[in-house]
Amino acid sequence: MAENNRLGFTSSLGAILAAAGGAVGLGNIWRFPYMLGQNGGGAFLLVYVLFVLLIGIPLMMTEFVIGRRAQSNVVGAYKKLGGGKKRWMALGVFGVLAALMIYAFYSVVAGWTLNYVVLSCGGKLQGLDAAAVSGVFADFTQGSFWPLFYQFLFLALTGLVITMGVQKGIEKVAKILMPVLFILLLLMCVRSLTLSGAAKGLSFLFKPDFGKINGSVVLSALGQSFFSLSIGMGAMVTYGSYIRKEDNLVKTSVWIAVCDSLVAILAGVVIFPAVFAFGMNPSSGPELVYIVLPNVFNSMPAGTLFAVVFFLLLTIAALTSTISLLEIIVAFAVEELHWKRGTASLACTLLVFLLGISCTLSFGPMKDFTLFGRTVFDLFDLLTASYIMPIGALLMTIFLGWCFPKVEVMDELTNGGRLKGRFVNLYYFILRYLAPLALLVILVSGIVG
Ligand code: PFF
């Protein structure tokens, strides 16, 4: 049990699985493949992996340091460590708002996924030709009632887990679902790799064409790595506050980043060989897994079974992530506004649903309602991943690297000197110089170019 009677994770494994559950999500299995498909295949993967190693892992360590040091939600953490200064508290509030925005659009796709589990269980996608599969997706997403219904169902499910608390809700669910997710994913990989023509998909995924790397590919890869690792808006600050004092924050961060990248790459190994084997288009965008894959499943033996497995996998991944999104907001409401956990879960769920309605309807009745040329859904996605998370991360590096005592950072990373801390000096260099500089350059060139 942590200070102030806060209940934290009960073991290192529990912490790793819960935080990896937050990181591994639709970002890995839905967003990563379509971003890779649209941004030059293997070249995107290369830039993405570089960002995870060079910036992602150090920034995750940074969030854990802030959270565990402060033993508090994201706003409380910046309040405590920032000496009560308003500008740092604002950074915490920025994180809670980002979580609200992400949760609002993320729950739309989570709802689609739940619907696809139901559809594939009922054999409703079976035997359809390509036009009919696209028709099912369009009919469903362009409607109002059913997409909102599934979105709400997903939000309610997440709210229920959060109401049960950190140990009995978040940690327990992650301990059960994460291993299931890995097993299902491996099963799908075997299926995909044994399709004839799989090699083309693998070379699309793994063979970089360096000519394809440009400013927008780099910004997209940066945004994807932040989105996927859930960094830059306080998710890992919140989870960091639940990690036991004796756990090793460096190892925990490396494990989570490895799990997260592995799932993204394995999702690519499932999707691209199948897409190429059946002559589909890898750059079809957000619809990739909902339109392209059902066609693929229809053309393979035991396709219905694999469709159920795949969408179940996606649902599990989405659920452990929506749990982490809601926890950012609920932990803030409980600790700063002194709400009861159950009340906070319910109120935040309803608030996100209200915000999320416009994201769901972005595919139907509000398709033509655009801001800066984008629907509300697209705008929330782009703003959070490509701007809010990198900007939040930049400000966080300035806070911990330049405005907070180095001895305290080192103390937290080495557990008060008990751990060797072999990489901490390299980490501190990245925190102070490399990460902020890289973030600044990429953000400016992404915005200007
Ligand atoms: N990392 C999650 C994914 O890849 O699906 C998305 C996410 C969850 C982003 C939680 C941010 C967050 F706080």
PDB file of N, CA and C in Angstrom, residues 113 116-121 123 125-126 188 191 289 293-298 300-315:
ATOM      1  N   THR A 113     -15.659  -1.844 -32.674  1.00  0.00           N
ATOM      2  CA  THR A 113     -15.014  -3.144 -32.491  1.00  0.00           C
ATOM      3  C   THR A 113     -15.957  -4.124 -31.803  1.00  0.00           C
ATOM      4  N   TYR A 116     -18.371  -5.368 -34.167  1.00  0.00           N
ATOM      5  CA  TYR A 116     -17.813  -6.361 -35.092  1.00  0.00           C
ATOM      6  C   TYR A 116     -17.643  -7.724 -34.426  1.00  0.00           C
ATOM      7  N   VAL A 117     -17.478  -7.735 -33.088  1.00  0.00           N
ATOM      8  CA  VAL A 117     -17.461  -9.037 -32.403  1.00  0.00           C
ATOM      9  C   VAL A 117     -18.838  -9.669 -32.560  1.00  0.00           C
ATOM     10  N   VAL A 118     -19.867  -8.858 -32.301  1.00  0.00           N
ATOM     11  CA  VAL A 118     -21.242  -9.371 -32.395  1.00  0.00           C
ATOM     12  C   VAL A 118     -21.546  -9.814 -33.826  1.00  0.00           C
ATOM     13  N   LEU A 119     -21.184  -8.965 -34.803  1.00  0.00           N
ATOM     14  CA  LEU A 119     -21.453  -9.291 -36.212  1.00  0.00           C
ATOM     15  C   LEU A 119     -20.752 -10.597 -36.614  1.00  0.00           C
ATOM     16  N   SER A 120     -19.471 -10.720 -36.224  1.00  0.00           N
ATOM     17  CA  SER A 120     -18.758 -11.911 -36.690  1.00  0.00           C
ATOM     18  C   SER A 120     -19.221 -13.159 -35.944  1.00  0.00           C
ATOM     19  N   CYS A 121     -19.596 -13.000 -34.658  1.00  0.00           N
ATOM     20  CA  CYS A 121     -20.148 -14.162 -33.934  1.00  0.00           C
ATOM     21  C   CYS A 121     -21.431 -14.643 -34.610  1.00  0.00           C
ATOM     22  N   GLY A 123     -22.079 -14.499 -37.646  1.00  0.00           N
ATOM     23  CA  GLY A 123     -21.819 -14.869 -39.042  1.00  0.00           C
ATOM     24  C   GLY A 123     -22.337 -13.848 -40.043  1.00  0.00           C
ATOM     25  N   LEU A 125     -20.910 -11.349 -41.385  1.00  0.00           N
ATOM     26  CA  LEU A 125     -19.976 -10.862 -42.397  1.00  0.00           C
ATOM     27  C   LEU A 125     -19.604 -11.981 -43.368  1.00  0.00           C
ATOM     28  N   GLN A 126     -20.086 -13.161 -43.032  1.00  0.00           N
ATOM     29  CA  GLN A 126     -19.686 -14.356 -43.775  1.00  0.00           C
ATOM     30  C   GLN A 126     -20.268 -14.365 -45.190  1.00  0.00           C
ATOM     31  N   MET A 188      -3.251 -15.560 -34.486  1.00  0.00           N
ATOM     32  CA  MET A 188      -3.553 -14.852 -35.732  1.00  0.00           C
ATOM     33  C   MET A 188      -2.310 -14.731 -36.614  1.00  0.00           C
ATOM     34  N   ARG A 191      -1.741 -17.918 -38.521  1.00  0.00           N
ATOM     35  CA  ARG A 191      -2.701 -18.016 -39.637  1.00  0.00           C
ATOM     36  C   ARG A 191      -2.246 -17.155 -40.824  1.00  0.00           C
ATOM     37  N   VAL A 289      -8.931  -2.139 -40.892  1.00  0.00           N
ATOM     38  CA  VAL A 289      -9.256  -3.402 -40.216  1.00  0.00           C
ATOM     39  C   VAL A 289     -10.745  -3.745 -40.299  1.00  0.00           C
ATOM     40  N   LEU A 293     -10.029  -6.329 -43.648  1.00  0.00           N
ATOM     41  CA  LEU A 293      -9.873  -7.630 -42.996  1.00  0.00           C
ATOM     42  C   LEU A 293     -11.087  -8.555 -43.116  1.00  0.00           C
ATOM     43  N   PRO A 294     -12.317  -8.059 -42.959  1.00  0.00           N
ATOM     44  CA  PRO A 294     -13.442  -8.983 -43.151  1.00  0.00           C
ATOM     45  C   PRO A 294     -13.420  -9.650 -44.534  1.00  0.00           C
ATOM     46  N   ASN A 295     -12.972  -8.899 -45.552  1.00  0.00           N
ATOM     47  CA  ASN A 295     -12.847  -9.512 -46.884  1.00  0.00           C
ATOM     48  C   ASN A 295     -11.813 -10.617 -46.870  1.00  0.00           C
ATOM     49  N   VAL A 296     -10.720 -10.322 -46.151  1.00  0.00           N
ATOM     50  CA  VAL A 296      -9.658 -11.314 -46.049  1.00  0.00           C
ATOM     51  C   VAL A 296     -10.188 -12.557 -45.331  1.00  0.00           C
ATOM     52  N   PHE A 297     -10.883 -12.343 -44.212  1.00  0.00           N
ATOM     53  CA  PHE A 297     -11.419 -13.482 -43.456  1.00  0.00           C
ATOM     54  C   PHE A 297     -12.370 -14.307 -44.319  1.00  0.00           C
ATOM     55  N   ASN A 298     -13.137 -13.599 -45.149  1.00  0.00           N
ATOM     56  CA  ASN A 298     -14.093 -14.307 -46.009  1.00  0.00           C
ATOM     57  C   ASN A 298     -13.423 -15.198 -47.037  1.00  0.00           C
ATOM     58  N   MET A 300     -10.613 -16.889 -46.502  1.00  0.00           N
ATOM     59  CA  MET A 300      -9.732 -17.947 -45.975  1.00  0.00           C
ATOM     60  C   MET A 300     -10.554 -19.023 -45.256  1.00  0.00           C
ATOM     61  N   PRO A 301      -9.985 -20.223 -45.184  1.00  0.00           N
ATOM     62  CA  PRO A 301     -10.693 -21.281 -44.465  1.00  0.00           C
ATOM     63  C   PRO A 301     -10.852 -20.915 -42.987  1.00  0.00           C
ATOM     64  N   ALA A 302     -11.973 -21.287 -42.422  1.00  0.00           N
ATOM     65  CA  ALA A 302     -12.307 -20.984 -41.020  1.00  0.00           C
ATOM     66  C   ALA A 302     -12.238 -19.481 -40.749  1.00  0.00           C
ATOM     67  N   GLY A 303     -12.561 -18.690 -41.777  1.00  0.00           N
ATOM     68  CA  GLY A 303     -12.467 -17.228 -41.676  1.00  0.00           C
ATOM     69  C   GLY A 303     -13.338 -16.651 -40.568  1.00  0.00           C
ATOM     70  N   THR A 304     -14.526 -17.213 -40.383  1.00  0.00           N
ATOM     71  CA  THR A 304     -15.428 -16.660 -39.366  1.00  0.00           C
ATOM     72  C   THR A 304     -14.803 -16.774 -37.983  1.00  0.00           C
ATOM     73  N   LEU A 305     -14.206 -17.934 -37.721  1.00  0.00           N
ATOM     74  CA  LEU A 305     -13.559 -18.132 -36.425  1.00  0.00           C
ATOM     75  C   LEU A 305     -12.449 -17.088 -36.231  1.00  0.00           C
ATOM     76  N   PHE A 306     -11.648 -16.868 -37.279  1.00  0.00           N
ATOM     77  CA  PHE A 306     -10.556 -15.907 -37.152  1.00  0.00           C
ATOM     78  C   PHE A 306     -11.076 -14.472 -37.034  1.00  0.00           C
ATOM     79  N   ALA A 307     -12.209 -14.217 -37.652  1.00  0.00           N
ATOM     80  CA  ALA A 307     -12.795 -12.877 -37.512  1.00  0.00           C
ATOM     81  C   ALA A 307     -13.210 -12.648 -36.062  1.00  0.00           C
ATOM     82  N   VAL A 308     -13.847 -13.642 -35.459  1.00  0.00           N
ATOM     83  CA  VAL A 308     -14.262 -13.511 -34.053  1.00  0.00           C
ATOM     84  C   VAL A 308     -13.020 -13.289 -33.178  1.00  0.00           C
ATOM     85  N   VAL A 309     -12.002 -14.119 -33.388  1.00  0.00           N
ATOM     86  CA  VAL A 309     -10.779 -14.016 -32.587  1.00  0.00           C
ATOM     87  C   VAL A 309     -10.162 -12.623 -32.749  1.00  0.00           C
ATOM     88  N   PHE A 310     -10.076 -12.162 -33.997  1.00  0.00           N
ATOM     89  CA  PHE A 310      -9.430 -10.879 -34.240  1.00  0.00           C
ATOM     90  C   PHE A 310     -10.180  -9.727 -33.564  1.00  0.00           C
ATOM     91  N   PHE A 311     -11.480  -9.677 -33.720  1.00  0.00           N
ATOM     92  CA  PHE A 311     -12.212  -8.545 -33.152  1.00  0.00           C
ATOM     93  C   PHE A 311     -12.298  -8.628 -31.621  1.00  0.00           C
ATOM     94  N   LEU A 312     -12.251  -9.838 -31.110  1.00  0.00           N
ATOM     95  CA  LEU A 312     -12.199 -10.016 -29.662  1.00  0.00           C
ATOM     96  C   LEU A 312     -10.876  -9.448 -29.129  1.00  0.00           C
ATOM     97  N   LEU A 313      -9.823  -9.768 -29.859  1.00  0.00           N
ATOM     98  CA  LEU A 313      -8.493  -9.282 -29.525  1.00  0.00           C
ATOM     99  C   LEU A 313      -8.454  -7.756 -29.498  1.00  0.00           C
ATOM    100  N   LEU A 314      -9.076  -7.189 -30.499  1.00  0.00           N
ATOM    101  CA  LEU A 314      -9.102  -5.731 -30.604  1.00  0.00           C
ATOM    102  C   LEU A 314      -9.919  -5.134 -29.447  1.00  0.00           C
ATOM    103  N   THR A 315     -11.005  -5.812 -29.088  1.00  0.00           N
ATOM    104  CA  THR A 315     -11.847  -5.327 -27.990  1.00  0.00           C
ATOM    105  C   THR A 315     -11.082  -5.355 -26.667  1.00  0.00           C
TER     106      THR A 315
END
